[in-house]
Coordinates of C-alpha atoms in Angstrom, one line a residue:
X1 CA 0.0 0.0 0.0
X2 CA 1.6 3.3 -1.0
X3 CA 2.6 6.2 1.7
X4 CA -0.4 8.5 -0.5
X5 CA -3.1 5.8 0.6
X6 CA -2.0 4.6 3.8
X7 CA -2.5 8.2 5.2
X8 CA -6.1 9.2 3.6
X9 CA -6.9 6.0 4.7
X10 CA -5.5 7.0 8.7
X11 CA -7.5 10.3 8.0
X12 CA -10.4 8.8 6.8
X13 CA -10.6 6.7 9.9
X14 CA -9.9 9.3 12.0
X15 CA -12.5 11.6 11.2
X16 CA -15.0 8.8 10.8
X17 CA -14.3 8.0 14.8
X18 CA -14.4 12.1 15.9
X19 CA -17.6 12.3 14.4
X20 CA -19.2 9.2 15.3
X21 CA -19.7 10.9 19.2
X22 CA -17.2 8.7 20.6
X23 CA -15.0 10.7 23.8
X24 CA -11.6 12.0 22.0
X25 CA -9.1 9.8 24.0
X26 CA -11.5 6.6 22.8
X27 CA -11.7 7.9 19.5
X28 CA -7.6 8.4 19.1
X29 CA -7.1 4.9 21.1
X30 CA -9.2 3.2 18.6
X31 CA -7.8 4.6 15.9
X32 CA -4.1 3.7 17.1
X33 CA -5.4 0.2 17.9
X34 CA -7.3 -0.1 14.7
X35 CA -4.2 0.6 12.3
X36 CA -1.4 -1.3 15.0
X37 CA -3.4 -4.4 14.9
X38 CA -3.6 -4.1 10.6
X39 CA -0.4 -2.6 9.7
X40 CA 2.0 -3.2 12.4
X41 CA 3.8 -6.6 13.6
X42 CA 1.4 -8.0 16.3
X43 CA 4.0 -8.3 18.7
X44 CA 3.2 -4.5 19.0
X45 CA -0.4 -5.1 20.6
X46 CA 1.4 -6.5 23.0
X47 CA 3.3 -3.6 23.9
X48 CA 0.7 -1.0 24.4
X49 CA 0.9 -0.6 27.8
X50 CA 4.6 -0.1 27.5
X51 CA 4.1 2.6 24.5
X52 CA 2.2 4.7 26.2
X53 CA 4.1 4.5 29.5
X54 CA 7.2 5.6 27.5
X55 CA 5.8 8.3 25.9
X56 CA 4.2 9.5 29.1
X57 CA 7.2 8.7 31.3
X58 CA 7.9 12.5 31.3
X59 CA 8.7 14.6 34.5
X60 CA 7.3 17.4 32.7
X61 CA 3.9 15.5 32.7
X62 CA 3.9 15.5 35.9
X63 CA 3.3 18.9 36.8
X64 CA -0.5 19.1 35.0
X65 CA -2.3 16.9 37.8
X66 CA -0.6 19.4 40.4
X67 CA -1.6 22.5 38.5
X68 CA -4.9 21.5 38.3
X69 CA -5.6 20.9 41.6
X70 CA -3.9 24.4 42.4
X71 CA -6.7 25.5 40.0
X72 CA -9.3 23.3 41.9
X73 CA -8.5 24.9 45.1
X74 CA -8.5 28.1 43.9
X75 CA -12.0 27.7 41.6
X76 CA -13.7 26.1 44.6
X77 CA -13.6 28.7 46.4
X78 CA -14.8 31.9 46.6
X79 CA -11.2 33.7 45.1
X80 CA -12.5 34.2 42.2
X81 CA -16.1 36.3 43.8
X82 CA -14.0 38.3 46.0
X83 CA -10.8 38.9 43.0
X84 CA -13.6 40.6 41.0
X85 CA -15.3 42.5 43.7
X86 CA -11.5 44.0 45.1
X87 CA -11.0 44.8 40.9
X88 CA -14.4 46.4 40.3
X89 CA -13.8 48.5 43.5
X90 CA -10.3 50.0 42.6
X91 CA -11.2 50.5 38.7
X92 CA -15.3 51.8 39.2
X93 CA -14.4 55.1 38.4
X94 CA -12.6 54.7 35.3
X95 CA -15.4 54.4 32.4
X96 CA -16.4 51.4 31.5
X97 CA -14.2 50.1 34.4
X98 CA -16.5 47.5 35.5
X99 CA -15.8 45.3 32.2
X100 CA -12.2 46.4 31.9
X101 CA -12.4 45.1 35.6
X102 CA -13.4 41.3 34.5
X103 CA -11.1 41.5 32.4
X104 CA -8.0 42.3 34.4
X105 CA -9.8 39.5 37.2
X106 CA -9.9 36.4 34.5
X107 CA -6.7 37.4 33.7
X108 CA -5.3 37.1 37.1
X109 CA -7.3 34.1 38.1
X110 CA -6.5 32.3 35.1
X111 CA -2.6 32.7 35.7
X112 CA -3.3 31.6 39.2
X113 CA -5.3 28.4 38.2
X114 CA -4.6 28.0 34.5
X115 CA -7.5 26.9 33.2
X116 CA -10.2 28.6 30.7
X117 CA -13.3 26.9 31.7
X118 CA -12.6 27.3 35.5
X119 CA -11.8 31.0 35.0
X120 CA -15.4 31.5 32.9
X121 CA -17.3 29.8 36.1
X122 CA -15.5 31.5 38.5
X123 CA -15.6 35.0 37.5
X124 CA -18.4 34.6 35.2
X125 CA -20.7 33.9 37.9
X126 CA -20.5 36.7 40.0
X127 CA -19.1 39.1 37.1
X128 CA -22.1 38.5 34.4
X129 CA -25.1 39.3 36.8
X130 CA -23.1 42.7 38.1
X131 CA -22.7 43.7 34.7
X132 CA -26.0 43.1 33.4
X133 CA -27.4 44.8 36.4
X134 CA -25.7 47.9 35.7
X135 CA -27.0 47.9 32.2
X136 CA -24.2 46.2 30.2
X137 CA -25.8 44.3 27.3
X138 CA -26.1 40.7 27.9
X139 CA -23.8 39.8 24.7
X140 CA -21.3 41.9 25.6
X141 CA -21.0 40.8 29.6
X142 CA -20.8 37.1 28.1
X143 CA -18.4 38.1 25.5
X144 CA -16.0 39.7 28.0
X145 CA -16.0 36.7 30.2
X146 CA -15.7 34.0 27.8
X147 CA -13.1 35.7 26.0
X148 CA -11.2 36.7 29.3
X149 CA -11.3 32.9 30.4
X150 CA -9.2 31.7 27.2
X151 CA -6.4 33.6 29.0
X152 CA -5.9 30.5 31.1
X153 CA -4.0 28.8 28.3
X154 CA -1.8 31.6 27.4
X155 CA -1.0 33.0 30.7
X156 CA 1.9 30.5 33.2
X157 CA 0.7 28.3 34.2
X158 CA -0.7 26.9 31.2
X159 CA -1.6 22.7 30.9
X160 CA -1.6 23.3 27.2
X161 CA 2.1 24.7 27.3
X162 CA 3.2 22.2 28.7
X163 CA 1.8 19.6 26.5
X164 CA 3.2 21.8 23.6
X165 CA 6.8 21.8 25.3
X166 CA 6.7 18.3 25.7
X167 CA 5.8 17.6 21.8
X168 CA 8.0 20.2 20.4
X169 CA 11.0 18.9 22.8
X170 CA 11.4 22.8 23.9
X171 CA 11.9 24.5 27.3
X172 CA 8.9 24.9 29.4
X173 CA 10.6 27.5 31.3
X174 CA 11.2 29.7 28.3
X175 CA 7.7 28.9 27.0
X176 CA 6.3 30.1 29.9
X177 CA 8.0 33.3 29.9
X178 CA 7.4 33.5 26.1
X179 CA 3.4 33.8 26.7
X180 CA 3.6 36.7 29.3
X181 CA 4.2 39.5 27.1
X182 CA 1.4 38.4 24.2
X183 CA -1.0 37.8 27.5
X184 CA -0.2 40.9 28.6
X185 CA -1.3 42.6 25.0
X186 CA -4.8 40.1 24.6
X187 CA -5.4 41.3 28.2
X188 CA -5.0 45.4 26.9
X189 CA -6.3 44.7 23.8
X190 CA -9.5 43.2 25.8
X191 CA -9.8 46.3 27.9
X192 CA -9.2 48.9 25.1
X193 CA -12.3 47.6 23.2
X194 CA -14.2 46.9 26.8
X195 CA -13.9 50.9 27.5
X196 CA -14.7 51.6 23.9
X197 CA -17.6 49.5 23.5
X198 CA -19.1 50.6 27.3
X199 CA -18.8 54.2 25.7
X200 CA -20.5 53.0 22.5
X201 CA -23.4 51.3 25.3
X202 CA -23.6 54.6 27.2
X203 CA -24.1 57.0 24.5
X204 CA -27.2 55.0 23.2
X205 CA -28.6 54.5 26.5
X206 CA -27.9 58.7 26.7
X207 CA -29.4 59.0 23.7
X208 CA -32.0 57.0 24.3
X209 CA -33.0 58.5 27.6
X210 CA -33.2 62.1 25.9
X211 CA -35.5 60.8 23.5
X212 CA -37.5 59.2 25.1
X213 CA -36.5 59.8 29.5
X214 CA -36.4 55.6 29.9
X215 CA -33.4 55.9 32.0
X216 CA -30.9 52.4 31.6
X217 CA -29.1 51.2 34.7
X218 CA -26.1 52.3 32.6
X219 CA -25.8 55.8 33.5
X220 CA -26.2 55.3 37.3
X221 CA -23.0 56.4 38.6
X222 CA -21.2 54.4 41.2
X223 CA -18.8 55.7 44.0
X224 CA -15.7 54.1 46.5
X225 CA -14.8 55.2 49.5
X226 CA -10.8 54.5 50.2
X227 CA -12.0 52.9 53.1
X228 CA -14.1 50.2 51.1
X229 CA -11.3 49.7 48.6
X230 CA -8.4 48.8 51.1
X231 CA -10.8 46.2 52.6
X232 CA -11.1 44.1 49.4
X233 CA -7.4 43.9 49.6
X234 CA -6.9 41.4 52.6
X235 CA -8.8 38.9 50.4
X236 CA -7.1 39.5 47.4
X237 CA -3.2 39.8 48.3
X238 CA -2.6 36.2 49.3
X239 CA -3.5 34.9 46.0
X240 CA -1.4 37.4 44.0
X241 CA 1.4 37.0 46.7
X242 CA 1.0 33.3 45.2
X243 CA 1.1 34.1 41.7
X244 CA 4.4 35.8 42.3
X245 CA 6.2 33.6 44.6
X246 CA 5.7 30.8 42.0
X247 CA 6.8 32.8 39.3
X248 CA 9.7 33.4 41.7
X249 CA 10.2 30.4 41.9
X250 CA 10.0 29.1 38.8
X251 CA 12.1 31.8 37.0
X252 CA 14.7 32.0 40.2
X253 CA 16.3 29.0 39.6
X254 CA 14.8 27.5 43.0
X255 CA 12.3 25.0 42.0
X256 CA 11.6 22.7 38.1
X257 CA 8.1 23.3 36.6
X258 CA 7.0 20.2 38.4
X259 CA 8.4 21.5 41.7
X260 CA 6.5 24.6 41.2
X261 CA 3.5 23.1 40.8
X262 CA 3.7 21.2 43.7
X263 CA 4.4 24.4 46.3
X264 CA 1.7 26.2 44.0
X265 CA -1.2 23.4 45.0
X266 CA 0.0 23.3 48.6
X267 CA 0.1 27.0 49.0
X268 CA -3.3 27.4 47.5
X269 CA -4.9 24.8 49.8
X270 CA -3.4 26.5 52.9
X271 CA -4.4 29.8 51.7
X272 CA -8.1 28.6 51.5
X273 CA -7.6 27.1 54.2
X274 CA -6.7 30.2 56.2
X275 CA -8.6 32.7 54.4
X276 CA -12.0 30.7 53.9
X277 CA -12.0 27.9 56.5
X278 CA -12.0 24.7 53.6
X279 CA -10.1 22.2 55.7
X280 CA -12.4 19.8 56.5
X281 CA -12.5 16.6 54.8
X282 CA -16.4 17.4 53.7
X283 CA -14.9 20.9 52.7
X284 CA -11.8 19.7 50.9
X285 CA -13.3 16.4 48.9
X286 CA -15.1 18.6 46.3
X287 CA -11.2 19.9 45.5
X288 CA -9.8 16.4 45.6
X289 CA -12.2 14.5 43.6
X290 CA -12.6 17.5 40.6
X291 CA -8.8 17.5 40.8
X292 CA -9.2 13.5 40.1
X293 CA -11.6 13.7 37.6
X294 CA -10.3 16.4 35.6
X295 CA -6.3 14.6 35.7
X296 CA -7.7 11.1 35.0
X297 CA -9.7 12.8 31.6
X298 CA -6.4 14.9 30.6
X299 CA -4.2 12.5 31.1
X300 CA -5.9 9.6 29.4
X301 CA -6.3 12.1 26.7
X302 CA -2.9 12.9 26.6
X303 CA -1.8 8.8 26.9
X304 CA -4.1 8.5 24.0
X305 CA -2.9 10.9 21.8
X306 CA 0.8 10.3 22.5
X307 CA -0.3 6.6 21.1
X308 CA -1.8 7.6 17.9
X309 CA 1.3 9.8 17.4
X310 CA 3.9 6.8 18.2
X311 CA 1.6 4.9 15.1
X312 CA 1.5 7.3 13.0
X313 CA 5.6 7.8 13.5
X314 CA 5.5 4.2 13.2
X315 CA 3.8 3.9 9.7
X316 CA 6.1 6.8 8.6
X317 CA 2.7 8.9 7.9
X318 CA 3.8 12.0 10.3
X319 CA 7.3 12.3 8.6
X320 CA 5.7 11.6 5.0
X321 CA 3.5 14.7 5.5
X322 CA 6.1 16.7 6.8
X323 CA 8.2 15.7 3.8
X324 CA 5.2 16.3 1.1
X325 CA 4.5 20.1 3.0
X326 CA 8.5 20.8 2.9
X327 CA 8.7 19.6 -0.5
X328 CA 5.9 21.9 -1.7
X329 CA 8.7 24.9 -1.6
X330 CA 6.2 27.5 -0.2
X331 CA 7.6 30.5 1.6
X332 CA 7.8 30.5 4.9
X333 CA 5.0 33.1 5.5
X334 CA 3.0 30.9 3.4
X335 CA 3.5 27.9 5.2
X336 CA 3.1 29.5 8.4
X337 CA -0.4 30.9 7.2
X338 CA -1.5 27.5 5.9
X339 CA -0.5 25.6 9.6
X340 CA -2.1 28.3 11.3
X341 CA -5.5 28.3 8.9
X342 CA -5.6 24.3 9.9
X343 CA -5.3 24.8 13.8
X344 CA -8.7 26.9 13.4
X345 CA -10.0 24.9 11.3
X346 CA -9.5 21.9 13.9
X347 CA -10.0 24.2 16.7
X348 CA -13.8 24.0 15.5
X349 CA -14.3 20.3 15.8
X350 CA -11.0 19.4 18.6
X351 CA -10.0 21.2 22.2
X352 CA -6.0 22.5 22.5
X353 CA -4.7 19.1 23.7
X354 CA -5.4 16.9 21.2
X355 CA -4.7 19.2 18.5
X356 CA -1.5 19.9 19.5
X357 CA -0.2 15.8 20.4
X358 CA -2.0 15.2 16.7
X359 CA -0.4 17.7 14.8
X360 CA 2.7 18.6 16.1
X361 CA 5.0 15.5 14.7
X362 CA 3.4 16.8 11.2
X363 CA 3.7 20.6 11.4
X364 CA 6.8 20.9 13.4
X365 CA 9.6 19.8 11.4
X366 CA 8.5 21.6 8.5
X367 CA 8.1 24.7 10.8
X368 CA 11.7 24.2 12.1
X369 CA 13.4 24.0 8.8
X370 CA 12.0 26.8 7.7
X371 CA 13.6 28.8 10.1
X372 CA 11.0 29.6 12.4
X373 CA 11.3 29.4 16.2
X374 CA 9.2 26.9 18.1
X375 CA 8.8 28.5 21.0
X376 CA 7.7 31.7 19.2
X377 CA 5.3 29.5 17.2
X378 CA 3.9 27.9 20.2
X379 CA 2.6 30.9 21.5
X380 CA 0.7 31.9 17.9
X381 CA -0.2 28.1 17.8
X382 CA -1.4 28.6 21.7
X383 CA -3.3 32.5 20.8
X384 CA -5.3 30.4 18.0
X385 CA -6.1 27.6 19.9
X386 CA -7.7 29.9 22.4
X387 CA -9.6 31.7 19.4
X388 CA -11.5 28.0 18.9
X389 CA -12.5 28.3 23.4
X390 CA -14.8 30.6 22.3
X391 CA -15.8 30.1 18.4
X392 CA -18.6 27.9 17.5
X393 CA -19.8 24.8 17.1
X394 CA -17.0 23.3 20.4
X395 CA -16.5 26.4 22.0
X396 CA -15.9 25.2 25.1
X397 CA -16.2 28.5 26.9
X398 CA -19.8 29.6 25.3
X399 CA -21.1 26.6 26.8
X400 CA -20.1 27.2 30.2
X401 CA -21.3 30.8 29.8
X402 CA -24.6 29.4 28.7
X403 CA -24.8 26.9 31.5
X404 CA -23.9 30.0 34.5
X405 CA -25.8 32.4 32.5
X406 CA -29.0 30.5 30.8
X407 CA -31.6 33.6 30.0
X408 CA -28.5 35.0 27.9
X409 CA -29.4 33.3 24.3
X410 CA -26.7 31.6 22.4
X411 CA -27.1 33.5 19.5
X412 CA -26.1 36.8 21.4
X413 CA -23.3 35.1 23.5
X414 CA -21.9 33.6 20.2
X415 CA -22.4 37.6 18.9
X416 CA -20.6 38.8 21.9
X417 CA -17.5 36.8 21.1
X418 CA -16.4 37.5 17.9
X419 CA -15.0 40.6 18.4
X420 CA -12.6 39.1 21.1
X421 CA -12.0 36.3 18.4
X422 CA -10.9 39.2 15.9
X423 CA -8.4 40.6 18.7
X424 CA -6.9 37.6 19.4
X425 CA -5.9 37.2 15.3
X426 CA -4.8 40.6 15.5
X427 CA -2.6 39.9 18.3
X428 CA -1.2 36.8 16.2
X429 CA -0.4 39.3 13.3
X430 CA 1.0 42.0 16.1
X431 CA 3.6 38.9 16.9
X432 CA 4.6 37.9 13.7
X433 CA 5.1 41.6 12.4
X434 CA 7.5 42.1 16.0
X435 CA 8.1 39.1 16.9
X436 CA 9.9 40.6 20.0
X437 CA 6.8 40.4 22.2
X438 CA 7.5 36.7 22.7
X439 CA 10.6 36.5 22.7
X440 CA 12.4 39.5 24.0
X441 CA 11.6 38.3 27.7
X442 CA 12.9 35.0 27.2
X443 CA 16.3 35.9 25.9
X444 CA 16.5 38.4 28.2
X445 CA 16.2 36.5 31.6
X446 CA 18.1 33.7 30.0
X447 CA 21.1 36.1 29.5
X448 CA 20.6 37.5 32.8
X449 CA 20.5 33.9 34.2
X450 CA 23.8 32.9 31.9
X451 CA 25.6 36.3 33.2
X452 CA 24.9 34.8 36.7
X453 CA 26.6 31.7 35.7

């Protein structure tokens, strides 16, 4: 069977097992299975268990579980209420400051507990009703929130950057510090058209109230004493102490990304455990068993994937396709357009993990020998994935909006969205034209760290 047929055939089969409704990880383990038992010597059946165990045997790997039950501690409690009530206190006077606030709030809760959805719930619950009580249009207090959410896989952190360091065989250090500069511009790019779309909001609820004196919750103005702003800050300061001392520790030199993750779970239980009293076992379990759940899904994911990989490097299809793109001569801006136009396009059907442990042996190589830097393209890879967190028909993020916020209709959530969608490609162009916004802050503490040396 030729190399041409071999993989439409493995495509075929794949697609036929996404769409048949089957959970990803069965869908990818079948596959694997399907084309071992057919095309491979059968003595490799009966190393399956030992496959996947190699290709997960990494101590990188190890870190997600612990991140996400830093997360779960951190989403289970009420952080993520009071982080939005200290933000919309400091910023209420600024116009439109109650948006720009839940924006600046899922960006700092999604860098404490890296994930998109959990940021969404967490914020979104308490942040969606305030808006929408103070007149905000329901699209537009969904939009903000769903988009602000995708953060969590941008921002350190991030489960998906460390499945992308793992696949691209790049440091997760210098990854991490690669996405805090293009976070930081989704985040003020978010805020910018948060303050310009509130004025758009309150000139037509102004207009509308001098034509016809129907006065919208909009134009009520809202004060802060000092008083009532330095006592949101008790509540708030722990966690961001906690952000930074893992940072710290991270970036200092003091602790491995697994390391990290570790002090970051156990310093986030003892802060709820301090600041909110969860330290009973009745209190604690919910943490414990959607840390469980979650890990055991995302890791049999990931053990999945990194199987149909190892077949498809087996049967030579992965480096075939890398061969036929390389051989196709097209410039490198080209090439980079095309792999970028696919990740959307399987961002609509696939979430961030598996595209990335499916695609990467393909897309990489070629990526690499055209001269492009993988840890650059990781964070444009990671900036699109997020696009397809909150773009129809998986949208991951629109759902969870829709289940915290059910009178909002889909249609005008979905509305909301797109213009965050059309930031985040504009922040994908901003890189590639200056390509210094991911990179400059890598090299740089990486000299500093060498200097040291």
């Amino acid at each position: 069977m030729s190399m041409l047929v071999l993989g439409s055939l493995f495509g075929v089969v794949t697609l036929l097992f996404m769409f048949s409704g089957a959970p990803i990880s069965f869908a990818l383990g079948s596959v694997a299975l399907l084309f071992m038992a057919f095309f491979m010597p059968a003595s490799a059946l009966d190393t399956i268990t030992q496959n996947v165990y190699e290709e997960m045997a990494s101590i990188t790997l190890l870190s997600i579980p612990l991140f996400i039950l830093k997360g779960a501690a951190i989403g289970k409690s009420r952080a993520g209420q009071d982080l939005y009530a200290a933000m919309h206190v400091w910023m209420g006077r600024i116009p439109g400051g109650l948006g720009i606030a839940n924006v600046f709030a899922c960006a700092l809760f999604a860098a404490m507990a890296g994930s998109s959805p959990a940021t969404c719930s967490a914020i979104g619950s308490a942040g969606i009703p305030e808006m929408r009580k103070r007149g905000y249009s329901p699209g537009f207090a969904a939009g903000i929130i769903a988009a602000g959410g995708t953060l969590g896989i941008l921002l350190p952190p991030s489960i998906t950057m460390i499945l992308y360091a793992v696949a691209a065989e790049q440091s997760l250090g210098r990854l991490f510090l690669a996405g805090i500069f293009p976070g930081v511009l989704l985040v003020v790019l978010f805020a910018v058209y948060a303050g310009l779309r509130y004025r758009k909001e309150h000139a037509l609820a102004e207009a509308e109230f001098k034509r016809s004196g129907a006065a919208s919750a909009l134009l009520a103005k809202e004060t802060f004493t000092t008083r009532q702003k330095f006592e949101m800050l008790p509540r708030v300061v722990p966690f961001v102490v906690l952000l930074v001392g893992v940072m710290v520790a991270l970036y200092g030199g003091f602790a491995t990304p697994s390391e990290t993750a570790g002090l970051g779970a156990l310093l986030a239980l003892l802060l709820i455990a301090t600041i909110y009293g969860v330290w009973r076992p009745k209190d604690v379990a919910p943490i414990l068993t959607a840390t469980l759940k979650e890990s055991t899904m995302l890791m049999f994911i990931i053990g999945m994937s990194l199987l149909f990989s190892y077949v498809m490097s087996y049967l030579h299809i992965s480096q075939a396709a890398a061969e036929w793109i390389v051989g196709m001569q097209l410039s490198k801006w080209v090439l980079l357009f095309a792999v970028l136009l696919m990740v959307i396009g399987l961002g609509f059907f696939l979430p961030p993990v598996s595209i990335i442990l499916m695609t990467a042996p393909i897309i990489l190589p070629p990526l690499k020998a055209a001269g492009f830097d993988l840890i650059w393209f990781g964070i444009l890879m990671t900036i699109v994935m997020e696009t397809g967190l909150i773009h129809p028909p998986v949208g991951l993020n629109i759902f969870v909006i829709k289940n915290i916020a059910p009178d909002i209709e889909l249609r005008d959530i979905i509305w909301g969205v797109l213009p965050f969608v059309l930031l985040m490609l504009l922040a994908v162009l901003l890189i590639c034209i200056f390509p210094g916004i991911a990179t400059s802050l890598p090299d740089a503490v990486m000299g500093v760290v060498n200097a040291a040396r």
